[in-house]
């Protein structure tokens, strides 16, 4: 069976993992349906699929986090029962979770030790763990300071600690669940180098992702999941991005949105010297200036946590700015004073917040209630002091139709819609009010490929209708394919501006804080300051 | 009486008054560090005080009283655990319920068993109460200025439970920061997911934490009814469980800080008792109610502004549900 792969002898290298007929249901949701999977020893095996396709559930079953309803698991050819993570660890399976399973106020060493301390007293274990950790760090070139506190480490290093945790427990099979979601492109490349090195040392790696590019870059084999089923397994070398995308979605998809030339008009949104602090008093946005014109999309790229959230919150009136001026459609907005989201809405600024669960929607409300939230005082929705329910529901039904929101039922509780459809509810609400300026944060976070295509098209339609669009996203591909101009934020400042033709490497360097020396007219006066962050 | 002597006597009653707080706050520390908020310290303490006094009266032994106090308190702690760990219920609701149950049943059972209006029979000193231990040479050196006074009045002459409470502080620190159990306990209060994925049972770990809470609340209750007082009186905890919670927050969930916080609250109490109804010459008499209210006023002031940000264990109050 392995004859297609040169260098692997089926007798010498049995499958590291074999899954046969795995089924798992959560209530009415059939998350995994008759899954078969075989992962060869010493390879990097990608599992790709849309959100909710059942990838994480499958891996959680393998790690003993859940138990399958039926099916068989074989590790190294032997049938095994994995009831708890302990069983998985004993079989040499380690997992790096999408949300890191680290205790943030513990040191690296304490996190690595946790669950594998050795004796009842810590004293002996600490010395042993330190020695072992140093050995692992040397062997795999995974340097981390063992006494550093987790919350003070950048995410890339936190992830390294997760990998070390697995190796410390003697993992031979390493599962990584969406490992690059929080990384900059250079950090992701570094991770891939580590993974290749682990592979050379004979480890087997299972990489779960929804990013096609990563699959092509690093895996040997790839399995595609769709709606709880395993639809195909391919050798990476023999497949293409287009084929995988089609397998994932079940139909042909446009990976890159088609858009015409932008024709920017008057300045609709101008931001000058904006400074924003967070609740702890840390400066998150530091003297930022830019403008957005009618009929253009300005994208703000950057690794999460570099001030993008605070920037759009300040512009949208949710967070008070420390300093600076914002001009909306020629009229000043008091962002340091009384500006609030309701007032800005009436002045033509619509805001799709980054976190739809936290800020965009009330999940316990019916769809039609969410569809008017923030605009609920508009004449067309009220009848004296009462809500005009008939009008609200008619309006909601129209938006459902127009935005292809499924299921098409405006009386359904919002929590029962999928992530993509929830996002469409927010987009429909904000876009249909015909705003002059549209601020969109993370429009496709947790949204499946099919809906991404739709959302991207709608954003471009808004641009073509002459709206000024400010887009913030941590997905570099999204920024590159939608934006007419790209601003990169690093440590609260605009690290540089590029056109849509900028390469990923170029943007990646800016995102990592490597100083922009080629063209930075606005930051010229600051160039005398030593750029300490950049040196890291 | 000299000022020094007065001061030492105030410190002496500070120690006595802060012991139940210390036991209860350390009890809460185990539970809250593991991510289980426990507003039911008060109830557990009260039930333990009743059980301790009742058993001591019936069996004539302070130690049997302590045993029953601890057992009853562990029982209530397990009820709290069952509601909030196994059934993922609301920890505040469960804690409040335990407080009500304790307040009601102690009086009802007391009346049914002893027919003294909800009290337990007074405990005599012959073994049914924890009595003061005179440390060696206390009498001999009491005449030495300052040192003798401090030794004989302040350090010597407390019941065994007082010394145990002060030992419980470094012991708790050692458990928390030097043992495997402590490492896991702290971890489960911060990120139970990390504990679960490390192959450790979150449920069992949290149950062990609430059992520790039960044991220490048992000591707190027994101290009140079998050592400090000679028998159980209705509502004798009088909010000490809540003050202990305040002390725990004030101490930012650290054992040694807990000791000092409890001593501070005890000191305020001692001052209030000592100077109840004191007259400020030529001005007016300070009403005793004001002095009694002082510790509570200070609690509010301290918690509201003085301690800076107290960051509770991150997973506190959240039932652990595996992510999908």
Coordinates of N, CA and C in Angstrom, one line a residue, chain A residues 381-486:
Chain A
X381 N -38.6 51.2 12.8 CA -38.8 50.0 13.6 C -39.7 50.3 14.8
X382 N -40.1 51.5 15.1 CA -40.9 51.8 16.2 C -42.2 52.4 15.9
X383 N -43.1 52.2 16.8 CA -44.4 52.7 16.7 C -44.8 53.4 18.0
X384 N -44.5 54.7 18.1 CA -44.6 55.3 19.4 C -43.5 54.7 20.3
X385 N -43.9 54.4 21.6 CA -42.9 53.8 22.5 C -42.7 52.3 22.2
X386 N -43.5 51.7 21.3 CA -43.4 50.3 21.1 C -42.6 49.9 19.9
X387 N -42.0 48.7 19.9 CA -41.4 48.2 18.7 C -42.4 47.8 17.7
X388 N -42.2 48.1 16.5 CA -43.1 47.7 15.4 C -42.6 46.3 14.9
X389 N -43.1 45.3 15.6 CA -42.6 43.9 15.4 C -42.8 43.5 13.9
X390 N -44.0 43.8 13.4 CA -44.3 43.4 12.0 C -43.2 43.9 11.0
X391 N -42.9 45.2 11.2 CA -42.0 45.9 10.3 C -40.6 45.3 10.5
X392 N -40.2 45.0 11.8 CA -38.9 44.5 12.1 C -38.7 43.1 11.5
X393 N -39.7 42.3 11.6 CA -39.6 40.9 11.1 C -39.6 40.9 9.5
X394 N -40.3 41.8 8.9 CA -40.3 41.9 7.5 C -38.9 42.3 7.0
X395 N -38.4 43.3 7.7 CA -37.1 43.8 7.4 C -36.0 42.7 7.6
X396 N -36.1 41.9 8.7 CA -35.2 40.8 8.9 C -35.3 39.8 7.8
X397 N -36.5 39.5 7.4 CA -36.7 38.5 6.4 C -36.1 38.9 5.1
X398 N -36.1 40.2 4.8 CA -35.5 40.7 3.6 C -34.0 40.5 3.6
X399 N -33.4 40.8 4.8 CA -32.0 40.7 4.9 C -31.5 39.2 4.9
X400 N -32.3 38.4 5.4 CA -32.0 36.9 5.4 C -32.0 36.5 3.9
X401 N -32.9 37.0 3.2 CA -33.0 36.6 1.7 C -31.7 37.2 1.0
X402 N -31.5 38.5 1.2 CA -30.4 39.1 0.5 C -29.0 38.6 0.9
X403 N -28.8 38.2 2.2 CA -27.5 37.8 2.6 C -27.4 36.2 2.7
X404 N -28.5 35.6 2.2 CA -28.5 34.1 2.2 C -28.1 33.5 3.6
X405 N -28.8 34.1 4.6 CA -28.6 33.6 6.0 C -29.4 32.3 6.2
X406 N -28.8 31.3 6.7 CA -29.5 30.0 6.9 C -29.4 29.5 8.3
X407 N -30.4 28.9 8.8 CA -31.7 28.7 8.2 C -32.5 30.0 8.1
X408 N -33.3 30.1 7.0 CA -34.0 31.4 6.8 C -35.2 31.6 7.8
X409 N -34.9 31.8 9.0 CA -36.0 31.9 10.0 C -35.6 33.0 11.0
X410 N -36.3 34.1 10.9 CA -35.9 35.3 11.7 C -36.4 35.2 13.1
X411 N -37.1 34.1 13.5 CA -37.6 33.9 14.8 C -36.7 33.0 15.6
X412 N -35.7 32.4 14.9 CA -34.8 31.5 15.6 C -33.8 32.2 16.5
X413 N -33.5 31.5 17.6 CA -32.5 32.1 18.5 C -31.1 32.2 17.8
X414 N -30.5 33.3 18.0 CA -29.2 33.6 17.3 C -28.1 32.6 17.6
X415 N -28.1 32.1 18.8 CA -27.1 31.1 19.2 C -27.2 29.8 18.3
X416 N -28.3 29.6 17.7 CA -28.5 28.4 16.9 C -28.0 28.5 15.4
X417 N -27.6 29.7 15.1 CA -27.0 29.9 13.7 C -25.5 29.5 13.8
X418 N -24.9 29.1 12.7 CA -23.5 28.8 12.6 C -22.7 30.1 12.6
X419 N -21.4 30.0 12.9 CA -20.6 31.2 13.0 C -20.7 32.1 11.7
X420 N -20.7 31.5 10.6 CA -20.7 32.2 9.3 C -22.0 33.0 9.2
X421 N -23.1 32.3 9.6 CA -24.4 32.9 9.4 C -24.6 34.0 10.5
X422 N -24.0 33.8 11.7 CA -24.1 34.9 12.7 C -23.4 36.1 12.2
X423 N -22.2 35.9 11.5 CA -21.5 37.0 11.0 C -22.3 37.7 10.0
X424 N -23.0 37.0 9.1 CA -23.8 37.6 8.1 C -24.9 38.4 8.7
X425 N -25.4 38.0 9.8 CA -26.5 38.8 10.5 C -25.9 40.2 10.9
X426 N -24.7 40.2 11.4 CA -24.1 41.4 11.8 C -23.8 42.3 10.6
X427 N -23.2 41.7 9.6 CA -22.9 42.4 8.4 C -24.1 43.0 7.7
X428 N -25.2 42.2 7.6 CA -26.4 42.7 7.0 C -27.0 43.9 7.8
X429 N -26.9 43.8 9.1 CA -27.4 44.9 9.9 C -26.6 46.2 9.7
X430 N -25.3 46.1 9.6 CA -24.5 47.3 9.5 C -24.5 47.8 8.1
X431 N -24.4 46.9 7.1 CA -24.2 47.3 5.7 C -25.5 47.9 5.2
X432 N -26.7 47.4 5.6 CA -27.9 47.8 5.0 C -28.4 49.1 5.5
X433 N -27.7 49.7 6.4 CA -28.1 51.1 6.9 C -27.4 52.1 6.0
X434 N -26.8 51.7 4.9 CA -26.2 52.6 4.0 C -25.2 53.6 4.7
X435 N -24.2 53.1 5.4 CA -23.3 54.1 6.1 C -22.3 54.7 5.1
X436 N -21.7 55.8 5.5 CA -20.7 56.5 4.7 C -19.4 55.8 5.0
X437 N -19.2 55.4 6.2 CA -17.9 54.7 6.6 C -18.3 53.4 7.2
X438 N -17.6 52.3 6.8 CA -17.8 51.0 7.4 C -16.5 50.5 8.0
X439 N -16.6 50.2 9.3 CA -15.4 49.6 10.0 C -15.7 48.1 10.2
X440 N -14.8 47.3 9.7 CA -15.0 45.9 9.8 C -13.9 45.2 10.5
X441 N -14.1 44.6 11.6 CA -13.1 43.9 12.3 C -13.2 42.4 12.2
X442 N -12.1 41.7 11.8 CA -12.1 40.3 11.6 C -13.3 39.7 11.0
X443 N -13.6 40.1 9.7 CA -14.9 39.8 9.1 C -15.1 38.3 9.0
X444 N -14.1 37.5 8.9 CA -14.3 36.1 8.6 C -13.7 35.2 9.7
X445 N -13.5 35.7 10.9 CA -13.0 34.9 12.0 C -14.0 33.8 12.3
X446 N -13.6 32.5 12.3 CA -14.5 31.4 12.6 C -15.6 31.3 11.6
X447 N -15.3 31.7 10.4 CA -16.4 31.6 9.3 C -15.9 30.6 8.3
X448 N -16.8 29.8 7.7 CA -16.3 28.7 6.8 C -16.1 29.3 5.4
X449 N -15.3 28.6 4.6 CA -14.8 29.1 3.3 C -15.9 29.6 2.4
X450 N -17.1 28.9 2.4 CA -18.2 29.3 1.5 C -18.7 30.7 1.9
X451 N -18.8 30.9 3.2 CA -19.3 32.2 3.7 C -18.3 33.3 3.5
X452 N -17.0 32.9 3.6 CA -15.9 33.9 3.4 C -16.0 34.6 2.1
X453 N -16.2 33.7 1.1 CA -16.4 34.2 -0.3 C -17.5 35.2 -0.4
X454 N -18.6 34.9 0.2 CA -19.8 35.8 0.1 C -19.5 37.1 0.9
X455 N -18.9 37.0 2.0 CA -18.6 38.2 2.8 C -17.6 39.1 2.1
X456 N -16.6 38.5 1.5 CA -15.6 39.3 0.8 C -16.3 40.1 -0.4
X457 N -17.1 39.4 -1.1 CA -17.8 40.0 -2.2 C -18.6 41.2 -1.7
X458 N -19.3 41.0 -0.6 CA -20.2 42.1 -0.1 C -19.3 43.3 0.3
X459 N -18.2 43.0 0.9 CA -17.3 44.2 1.3 C -16.8 44.9 0.1
X460 N -16.5 44.2 -1.0 CA -16.1 44.9 -2.2 C -17.2 45.7 -2.8
X461 N -18.4 45.1 -2.8 CA -19.6 45.8 -3.3 C -19.8 47.1 -2.5
X462 N -19.5 47.1 -1.2 CA -19.7 48.3 -0.4 C -18.7 49.4 -0.9
X463 N -17.5 48.9 -1.2 CA -16.4 49.8 -1.7 C -16.9 50.4 -3.1
X464 N -17.4 49.5 -3.9 CA -17.8 50.0 -5.3 C -19.0 50.9 -5.2
X465 N -19.7 50.8 -4.1 CA -20.9 51.7 -4.0 C -20.4 53.1 -3.4
X466 N -19.1 53.2 -3.2 CA -18.6 54.5 -2.8 C -18.5 54.7 -1.3
X467 N -18.5 53.6 -0.5 CA -18.3 53.7 0.9 C -16.8 53.7 1.2
X468 N -16.5 54.3 2.4 CA -15.1 54.2 2.8 C -15.0 53.0 3.8
X469 N -14.2 52.0 3.5 CA -14.1 50.8 4.3 C -12.8 50.7 5.0
X470 N -12.9 50.5 6.3 CA -11.7 50.3 7.1 C -11.7 48.8 7.6
X471 N -10.8 48.0 7.2 CA -10.8 46.6 7.4 C -9.6 46.2 8.4
X472 N -10.0 45.6 9.5 CA -8.9 45.1 10.4 C -9.0 43.6 10.4
X473 N -7.9 42.9 10.1 CA -7.9 41.5 10.1 C -6.5 40.9 10.5
X474 N -6.5 39.8 11.2 CA -5.2 39.2 11.4 C -4.9 38.2 10.3
X475 N -5.8 37.9 9.4 CA -5.6 37.0 8.3 C -4.9 37.8 7.2
X476 N -3.7 37.6 7.0 CA -2.9 38.3 6.0 C -3.5 38.2 4.6
X477 N -3.9 36.9 4.2 CA -4.5 36.7 2.9 C -5.7 37.6 2.7
X478 N -6.5 37.7 3.7 CA -7.7 38.5 3.6 C -7.4 40.0 3.3
X479 N -6.4 40.5 4.1 CA -6.0 41.9 4.0 C -5.5 42.1 2.6
X480 N -4.6 41.1 2.1 CA -4.0 41.3 0.8 C -5.0 41.3 -0.3
X481 N -6.0 40.4 -0.2 CA -6.9 40.3 -1.3 C -8.0 41.3 -1.4
X482 N -8.3 42.0 -0.2 CA -9.4 43.0 -0.2 C -8.9 44.4 -0.3
X483 N -7.8 44.7 0.4 CA -7.4 46.1 0.6 C -6.9 46.7 -0.7
X484 N -7.1 48.1 -0.8 CA -6.5 48.9 -1.8 C -5.2 49.5 -1.2
X485 N -5.2 49.7 0.1 CA -4.0 50.1 0.7 C -3.9 49.3 2.0
X486 N -2.6 49.0 2.4 CA -2.4 48.2 3.6 C -1.6 48.9 4.6

